[in-house]
XYZ file of C-alpha atoms in Angstrom:
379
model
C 118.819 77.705 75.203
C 115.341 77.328 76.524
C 112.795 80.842 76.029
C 112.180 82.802 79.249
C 108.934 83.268 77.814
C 106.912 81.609 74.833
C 103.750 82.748 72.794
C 102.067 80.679 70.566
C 98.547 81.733 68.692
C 97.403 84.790 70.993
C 94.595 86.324 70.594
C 92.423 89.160 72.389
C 88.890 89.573 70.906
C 87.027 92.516 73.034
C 83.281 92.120 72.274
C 81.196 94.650 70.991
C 77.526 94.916 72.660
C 74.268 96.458 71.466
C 70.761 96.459 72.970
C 69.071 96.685 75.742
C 70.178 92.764 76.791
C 73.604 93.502 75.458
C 73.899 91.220 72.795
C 77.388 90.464 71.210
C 77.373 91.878 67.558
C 80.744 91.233 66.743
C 84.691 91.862 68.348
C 87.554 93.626 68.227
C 90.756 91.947 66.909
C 92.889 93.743 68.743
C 95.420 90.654 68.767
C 94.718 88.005 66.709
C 96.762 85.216 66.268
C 100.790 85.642 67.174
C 103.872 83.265 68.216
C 107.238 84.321 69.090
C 109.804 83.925 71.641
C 111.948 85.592 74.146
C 115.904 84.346 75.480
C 116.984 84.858 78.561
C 118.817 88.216 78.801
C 117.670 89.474 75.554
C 115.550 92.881 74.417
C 112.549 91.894 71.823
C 111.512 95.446 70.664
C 108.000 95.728 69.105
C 106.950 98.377 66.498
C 104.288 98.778 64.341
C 101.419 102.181 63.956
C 98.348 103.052 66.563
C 96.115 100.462 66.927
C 98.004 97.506 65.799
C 98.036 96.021 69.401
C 101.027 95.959 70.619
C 100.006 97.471 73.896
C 97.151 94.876 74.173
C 99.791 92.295 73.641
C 102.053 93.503 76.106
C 99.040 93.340 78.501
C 98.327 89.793 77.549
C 101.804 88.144 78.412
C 101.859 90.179 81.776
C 98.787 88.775 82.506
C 96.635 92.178 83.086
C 94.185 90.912 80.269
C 92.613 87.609 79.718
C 93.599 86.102 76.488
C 90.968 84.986 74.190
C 92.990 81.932 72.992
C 96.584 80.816 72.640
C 99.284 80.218 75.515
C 101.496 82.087 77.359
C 104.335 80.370 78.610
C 106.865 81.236 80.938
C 109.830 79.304 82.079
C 107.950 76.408 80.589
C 104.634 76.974 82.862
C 101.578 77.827 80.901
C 99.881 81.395 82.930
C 97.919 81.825 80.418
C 94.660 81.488 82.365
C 95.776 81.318 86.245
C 93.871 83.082 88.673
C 94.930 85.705 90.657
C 96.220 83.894 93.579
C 98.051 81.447 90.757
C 99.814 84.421 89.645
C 100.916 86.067 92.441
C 104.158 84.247 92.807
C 104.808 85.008 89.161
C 104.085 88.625 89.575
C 107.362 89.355 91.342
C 109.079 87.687 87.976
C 107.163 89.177 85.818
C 106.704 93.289 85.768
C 105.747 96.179 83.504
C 106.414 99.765 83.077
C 103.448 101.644 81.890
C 103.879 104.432 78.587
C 101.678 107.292 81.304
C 104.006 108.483 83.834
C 101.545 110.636 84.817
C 98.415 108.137 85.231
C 101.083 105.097 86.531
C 101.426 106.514 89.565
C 98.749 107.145 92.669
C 99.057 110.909 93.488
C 97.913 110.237 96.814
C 100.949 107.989 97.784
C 104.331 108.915 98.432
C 106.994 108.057 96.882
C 108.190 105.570 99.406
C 104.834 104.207 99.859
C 104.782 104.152 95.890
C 108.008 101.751 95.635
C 107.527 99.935 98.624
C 104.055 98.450 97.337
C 105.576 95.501 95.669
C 107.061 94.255 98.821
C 104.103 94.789 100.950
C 101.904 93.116 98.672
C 104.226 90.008 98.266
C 104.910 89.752 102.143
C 108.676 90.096 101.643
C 111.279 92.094 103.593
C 113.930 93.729 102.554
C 117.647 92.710 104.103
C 118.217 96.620 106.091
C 114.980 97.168 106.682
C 112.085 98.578 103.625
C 112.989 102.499 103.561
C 116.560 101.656 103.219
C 116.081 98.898 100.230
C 113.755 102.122 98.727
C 116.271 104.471 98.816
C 118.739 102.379 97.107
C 116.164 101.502 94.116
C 115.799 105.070 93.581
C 119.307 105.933 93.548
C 119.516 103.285 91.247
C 116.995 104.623 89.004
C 118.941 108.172 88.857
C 116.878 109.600 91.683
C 118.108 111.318 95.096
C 116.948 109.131 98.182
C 115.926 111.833 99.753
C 112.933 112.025 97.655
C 111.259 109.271 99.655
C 108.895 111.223 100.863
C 108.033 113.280 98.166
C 104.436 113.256 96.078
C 104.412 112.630 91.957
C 102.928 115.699 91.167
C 106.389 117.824 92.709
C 108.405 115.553 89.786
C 109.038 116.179 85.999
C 107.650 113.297 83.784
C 111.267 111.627 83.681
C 111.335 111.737 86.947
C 108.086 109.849 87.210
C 109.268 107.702 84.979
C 112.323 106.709 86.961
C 109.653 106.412 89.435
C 107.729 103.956 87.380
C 111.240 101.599 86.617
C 112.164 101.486 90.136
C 108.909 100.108 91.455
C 109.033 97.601 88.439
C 112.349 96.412 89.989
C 111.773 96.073 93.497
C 111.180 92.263 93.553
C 113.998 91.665 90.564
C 111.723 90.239 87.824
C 113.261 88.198 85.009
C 111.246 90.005 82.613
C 110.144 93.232 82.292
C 108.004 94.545 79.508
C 108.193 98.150 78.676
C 104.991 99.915 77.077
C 106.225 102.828 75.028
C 108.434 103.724 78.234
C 109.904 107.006 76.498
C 107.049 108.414 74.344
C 105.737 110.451 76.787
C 109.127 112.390 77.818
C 111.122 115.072 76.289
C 112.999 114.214 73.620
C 116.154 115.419 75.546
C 115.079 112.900 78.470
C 114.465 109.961 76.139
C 118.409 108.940 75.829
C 118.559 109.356 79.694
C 115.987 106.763 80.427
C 116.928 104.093 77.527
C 120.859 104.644 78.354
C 119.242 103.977 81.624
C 117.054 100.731 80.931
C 120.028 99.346 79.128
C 122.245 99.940 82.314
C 120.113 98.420 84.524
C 119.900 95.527 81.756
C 123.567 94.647 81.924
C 123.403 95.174 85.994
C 120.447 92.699 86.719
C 120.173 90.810 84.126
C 117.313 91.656 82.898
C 114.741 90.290 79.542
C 113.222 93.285 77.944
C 109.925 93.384 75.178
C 109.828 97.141 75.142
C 106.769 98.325 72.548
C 107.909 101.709 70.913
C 106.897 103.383 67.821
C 110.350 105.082 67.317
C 112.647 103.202 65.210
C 115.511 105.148 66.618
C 115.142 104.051 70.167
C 113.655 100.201 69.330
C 116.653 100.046 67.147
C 119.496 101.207 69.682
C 118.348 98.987 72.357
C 116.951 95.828 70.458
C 118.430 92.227 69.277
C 115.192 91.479 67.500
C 112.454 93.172 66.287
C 109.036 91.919 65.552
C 106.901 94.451 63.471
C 102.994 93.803 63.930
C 100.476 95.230 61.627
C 96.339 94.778 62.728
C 97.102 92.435 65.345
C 99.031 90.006 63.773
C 103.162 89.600 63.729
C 104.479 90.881 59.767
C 108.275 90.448 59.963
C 110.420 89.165 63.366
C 114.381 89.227 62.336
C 117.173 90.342 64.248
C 118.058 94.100 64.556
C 120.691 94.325 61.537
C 118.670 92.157 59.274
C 115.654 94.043 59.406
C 117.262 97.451 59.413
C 119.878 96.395 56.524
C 117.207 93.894 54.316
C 113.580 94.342 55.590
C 111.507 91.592 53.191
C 107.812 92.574 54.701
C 106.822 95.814 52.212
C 105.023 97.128 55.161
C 108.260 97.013 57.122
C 110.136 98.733 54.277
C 107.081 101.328 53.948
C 108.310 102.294 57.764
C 111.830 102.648 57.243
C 111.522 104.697 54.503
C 109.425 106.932 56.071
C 111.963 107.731 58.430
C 113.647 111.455 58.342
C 117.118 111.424 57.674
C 118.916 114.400 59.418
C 121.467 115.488 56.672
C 121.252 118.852 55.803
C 123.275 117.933 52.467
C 120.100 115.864 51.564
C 117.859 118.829 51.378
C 116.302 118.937 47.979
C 117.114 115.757 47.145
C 114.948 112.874 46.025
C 113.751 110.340 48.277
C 112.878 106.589 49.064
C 110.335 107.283 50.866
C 106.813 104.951 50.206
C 103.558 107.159 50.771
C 100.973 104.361 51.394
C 97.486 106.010 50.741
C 94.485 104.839 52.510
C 93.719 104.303 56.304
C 94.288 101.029 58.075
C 91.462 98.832 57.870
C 89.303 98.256 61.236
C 89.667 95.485 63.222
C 86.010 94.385 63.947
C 86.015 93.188 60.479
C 89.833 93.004 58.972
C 90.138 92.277 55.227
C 90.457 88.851 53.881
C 93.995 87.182 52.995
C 96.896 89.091 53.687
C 96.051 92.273 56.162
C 98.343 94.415 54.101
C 97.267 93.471 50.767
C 94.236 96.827 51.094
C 97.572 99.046 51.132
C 100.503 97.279 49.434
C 101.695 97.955 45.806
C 102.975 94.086 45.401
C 99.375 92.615 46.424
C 97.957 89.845 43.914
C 94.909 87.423 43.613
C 97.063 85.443 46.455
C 97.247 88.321 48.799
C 93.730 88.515 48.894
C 92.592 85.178 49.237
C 95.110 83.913 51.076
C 96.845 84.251 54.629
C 100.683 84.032 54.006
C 102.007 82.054 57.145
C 104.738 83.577 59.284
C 108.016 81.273 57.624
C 111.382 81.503 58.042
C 112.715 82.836 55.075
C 116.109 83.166 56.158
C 118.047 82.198 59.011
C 116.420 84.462 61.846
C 114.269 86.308 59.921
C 110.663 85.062 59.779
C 108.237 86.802 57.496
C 104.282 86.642 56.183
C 104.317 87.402 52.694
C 103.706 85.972 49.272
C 105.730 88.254 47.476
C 108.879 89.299 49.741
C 111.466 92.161 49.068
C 114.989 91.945 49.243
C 114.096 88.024 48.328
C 117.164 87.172 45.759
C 117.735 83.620 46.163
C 115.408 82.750 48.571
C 112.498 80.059 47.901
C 109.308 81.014 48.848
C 107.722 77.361 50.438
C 105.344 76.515 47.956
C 102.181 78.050 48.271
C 99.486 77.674 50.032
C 97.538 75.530 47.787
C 99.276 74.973 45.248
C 99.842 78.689 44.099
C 103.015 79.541 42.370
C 104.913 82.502 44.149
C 106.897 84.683 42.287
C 109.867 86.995 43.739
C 109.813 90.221 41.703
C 113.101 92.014 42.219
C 112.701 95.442 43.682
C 115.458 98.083 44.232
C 116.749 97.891 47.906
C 115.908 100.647 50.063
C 118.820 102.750 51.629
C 119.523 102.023 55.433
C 118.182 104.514 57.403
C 119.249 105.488 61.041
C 117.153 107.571 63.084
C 113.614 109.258 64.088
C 110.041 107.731 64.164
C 108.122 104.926 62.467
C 104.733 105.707 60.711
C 103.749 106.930 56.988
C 101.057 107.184 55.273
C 100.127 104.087 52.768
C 99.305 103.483 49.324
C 98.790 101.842 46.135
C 102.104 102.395 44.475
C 105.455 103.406 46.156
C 106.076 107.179 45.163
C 109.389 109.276 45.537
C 108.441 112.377 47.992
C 110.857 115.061 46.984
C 112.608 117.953 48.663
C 111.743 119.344 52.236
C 108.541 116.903 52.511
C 110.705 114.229 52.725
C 111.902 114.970 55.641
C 108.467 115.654 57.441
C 108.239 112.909 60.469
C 105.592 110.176 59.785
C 102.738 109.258 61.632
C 103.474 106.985 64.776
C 102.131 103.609 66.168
């Protein structure tokens, strides 16, 4: 099966200026080198802590930021540098749903006026006329028609949201890509809106990359998972091999860090990896492996090296020299002739719910009783 879409070497650099003539002193990494692909009628969820870029990256395949190098492909045409009249045909394929609900939407518009712009702007008209083909999209969405000519400020944030997902559907895109779509709601509205997205999947047809942060929801609603750590890709693997065996440490490091609600675990000791130390910045990210400033596996390698994104096993790609859950699988022979050795590490518990985060460190440490259970730090 040919990709839907298909990213090879991204990158998004955003200069940093000083002076009065506003010279270029260096750049942000925000993305910085990725490649991955998306099926046809799949959900590619993305996870990884603030600042990583994911957010830039979604940006950067939906076209609302100039990459800095690499392709973006998409049904087999390259978009990754059309103009704005070259992508307005692929706009009505190709639609995103922002994380704000609150800053998405014009408070000055309507409703109606709000989920009607995608038609005006791409000159097509509705079969029944545009109010009608409105009103269905927000019944569709979970909203009452009669809302049409309502403001966003007289709605609750889901509703906005709703608000948000219906406008991204109006034209029927092939692929939508989801920005953190439920981090801004109440926890009670989160399940409504990814039961929802998941509906509306199975109804249209629909190819999802939704960005989260919360393991819970990227792991209920994706079929693979690519984990990105200071702009670059760590570990892409299907859902129940990276839940089940995660082989990046810094992909481990996050699902241990994730609460386990079991009362009967109280007091007991836990898996969890505290990672000390900050990520690095990305004006100036650390030689070799990007990980290697906070992992407790890092060698000479790690910090001289880059370890390429390989296929370790079948559907699981990760960049490491030194992968866990590895038993029986080669390592390719290292970059530059450096021998790679597999050190075998206990295997982490799966782990079902909550957010992804944690603090870092040097060594993995056992957090015990109550403080084990205290929610991580997010991306």
């Amino acid at each position: 099966m040919e990709p839907l879409l298909k990213v090879t070497g991204l990158k998004k650099h955003f200069p940093i200026r000083k002076g009065l003539l506003q010279r270029q002193t260096g750049a942000v990494k925000a993305v910085d080198g990725i490649d991955f692909e998306v099926l046809p009628g799949e959900t590619l969820g993305v996870v990884g802590e603030s600042g990583c870029g994911k957010s830039t990256m979604g940006r950067l395949i939906t076209r609302l930021l100039e990459p800095t190098a690499g392709t973006v492909e998409f049904q087999g045409t390259d978009i990754s540098h059309l103009g704005i009249a070259g992508m307005r045909p692929m706009r009505r394929d190709i639609q995103m749903i922002f994380q704000d609900p609150y800053g998405s939407l014009n408070p000055r518009h309507t409703v109606g006026t709000i989920v009607s712009a995608p038609f005006k702007l791409q000159g097509v008209e509705p079969e029944g006329g545009l109010k009608k083909e409105v009103q269905r999209l927000l019944g569709l969405v979970g909203l009452n028609p009669e809302h049409y000519n309502r403001y966003p400020h007289e709605f609750s944030g889901g509703q906005r949201q709703r608000i948000g997902i219906a406008r991204a559907l109006a034209l029927k895109p092939k692929l939508v890509v989801a920005d953190e779509p439920v981090s801004a709601l109440d926890v009670s509205i989160q399940a409504q809106v990814v039961n929802l997205l998941d509906d509306l999947q199975q109804e249209l047809g629909l190819t999802y990359v939704i960005i989260a942060h919360d393991l819970s929801v990227i792991r209920h609603v994706s079929d693979r998972i690519a984990v990105m750590y200071l702009g670059k890709i760590v570990e892409l693997a299907d859902r129940k091999s990276l839940y089940e065996s995660p082989m990046h440490p810094y992909t481990r490091a996050l699902m241990s860090a994730v609460p386990i609600p079991d009362p009967r675990r109280r007091g007991a000791k836990s898996e969890r990896i505290l990672l000390t130390g900050d990520v690095p910045s990305p004006i100036a990210p650390p030689p070799g492996c990007r990980f290697h400033t906070r992992c407790w596996k890092a060698t000479e390698v790690c910090r001289t090296q880059e370890p390429p994104l390989l296929e370790l096993r079948p559907g699981q790609r990760v960049a490491c020299h030194h992968p866990e859950n590895a038993e029986g699988v080669t390592v390719p022979a290292a970059r530059e002739s450096v021998d790679v050795t597999i050190t075998k590490k206990p295997e982490v518990k799966e782990t079902t719910a909550a957010k992804a985060g944690g603090e870092s460190g040097a060594e993995p440490k056992a957090a015990d009783g109550p403080a084990a259970q205290d929610d991580a730090p997010g991306a």
